[in-house]
CSV table of C-alpha atoms in Angstrom, one decimal:
chain,number,residue,atom,x,y,z
B,50,MET,CA,-101.6,23.5,137.3
B,51,ALA,CA,-103.0,20.9,134.6
B,52,LEU,CA,-102.6,23.9,132.0
B,53,LYS,CA,-99.0,24.6,133.1
B,54,GLN,CA,-98.4,20.6,132.6
B,55,ILE,CA,-99.4,21.0,129.0
B,56,GLY,CA,-97.4,23.8,128.0
B,57,MET,CA,-99.4,26.9,129.0
B,58,GLY,CA,-96.6,28.3,131.6
B,59,ASP,CA,-98.2,31.7,132.0
B,60,ALA,CA,-101.5,29.8,133.4
B,61,VAL,CA,-103.3,31.3,136.4
B,62,GLY,CA,-106.2,30.0,138.4
B,63,VAL,CA,-108.1,32.2,140.6
B,64,GLU,CA,-110.7,30.6,143.1
B,65,LEU,CA,-112.6,31.7,146.4
B,66,VAL,CA,-110.6,29.0,148.2
B,67,ASP,CA,-107.0,29.2,148.4
B,68,SER,CA,-105.3,25.9,147.1
B,69,PRO,CA,-101.6,27.0,146.6
B,70,LEU,CA,-100.6,23.9,144.1
B,71,LEU,CA,-103.7,24.7,141.8
B,72,VAL,CA,-105.2,28.2,142.2
B,73,SER,CA,-104.6,31.6,143.9
B,74,LEU,CA,-106.9,32.8,146.3
B,75,GLY,CA,-109.1,35.7,144.6
B,76,ASP,CA,-112.8,36.3,143.5
B,77,PRO,CA,-113.2,35.3,140.0
B,78,HIS,CA,-116.2,38.0,140.0
B,79,ASN,CA,-113.7,40.7,140.4
B,80,LEU,CA,-110.4,39.5,139.1
B,81,PRO,CA,-107.3,40.9,140.8
B,82,PHE,CA,-105.4,41.7,137.4
B,83,PHE,CA,-105.0,44.7,135.0
B,84,ASP,CA,-107.4,44.9,132.2
B,85,THR,CA,-106.5,42.9,128.9
B,86,VAL,CA,-103.7,40.9,130.1
B,87,PHE,CA,-105.0,37.6,129.4
B,88,ASP,CA,-105.7,35.8,125.9
B,89,LEU,CA,-108.1,33.0,127.1
B,90,GLY,CA,-110.7,32.5,130.0
B,91,PHE,CA,-111.5,28.9,131.0
B,92,SER,CA,-114.2,27.7,133.4
B,93,VAL,CA,-115.4,24.3,134.3
B,94,ASN,CA,-117.8,25.5,137.0
B,95,LEU,CA,-119.5,28.5,135.5
B,96,ASP,CA,-122.6,27.2,136.7
B,97,GLN,CA,-121.6,27.3,140.2
B,98,ALA,CA,-120.5,30.9,140.2
B,99,LEU,CA,-122.7,33.0,142.5
B,100,PHE,CA,-123.3,35.6,139.7
B,101,PRO,CA,-122.3,34.0,136.2
B,102,ALA,CA,-123.0,37.3,134.2
B,103,TRP,CA,-120.8,39.3,136.5
B,104,LEU,CA,-118.0,36.8,136.2
B,105,LEU,CA,-118.1,36.8,132.3
B,106,GLY,CA,-118.0,40.5,132.6
B,107,SER,CA,-115.0,40.7,134.8
B,108,TRP,CA,-113.5,38.2,132.1
B,109,ARG,CA,-114.1,40.6,129.4
B,110,LYS,CA,-112.5,43.3,130.7
B,111,LYS,CA,-109.1,41.0,131.5
B,112,ILE,CA,-109.2,39.3,128.0
B,113,GLY,CA,-107.2,41.3,125.4
B,114,GLY,CA,-108.5,41.9,121.7
B,115,GLY,CA,-108.4,38.7,119.9
B,116,GLY,CA,-108.8,36.5,122.8
B,117,GLY,CA,-111.7,34.3,123.9
B,118,TYR,CA,-113.5,32.1,126.6
B,119,VAL,CA,-113.5,28.4,126.8
B,120,VAL,CA,-116.6,27.1,129.1
B,121,ARG,CA,-116.8,23.5,129.5
B,122,GLY,CA,-119.9,21.8,127.9
B,123,GLY,CA,-122.7,21.3,130.3
B,124,CYS,CA,-122.0,24.2,132.6
B,125,LEU,CA,-125.3,25.9,132.0
């Protein structure tokens, strides 16, 4: 939601707990999207992921060439 407010209209949030105004229900470790559909992966809670390496591997499949990741400082 916050990303949409700053002009990223196609931003999608995924979390294990549904919160319709902020994120969609889904497993961040196994993202329910086609491969290479995103330009950017962003996490503020990577340190709280059950399996951080698995989560990043899932992101890697979904982020297209030339894309990247942003992990908030202090997560690990």
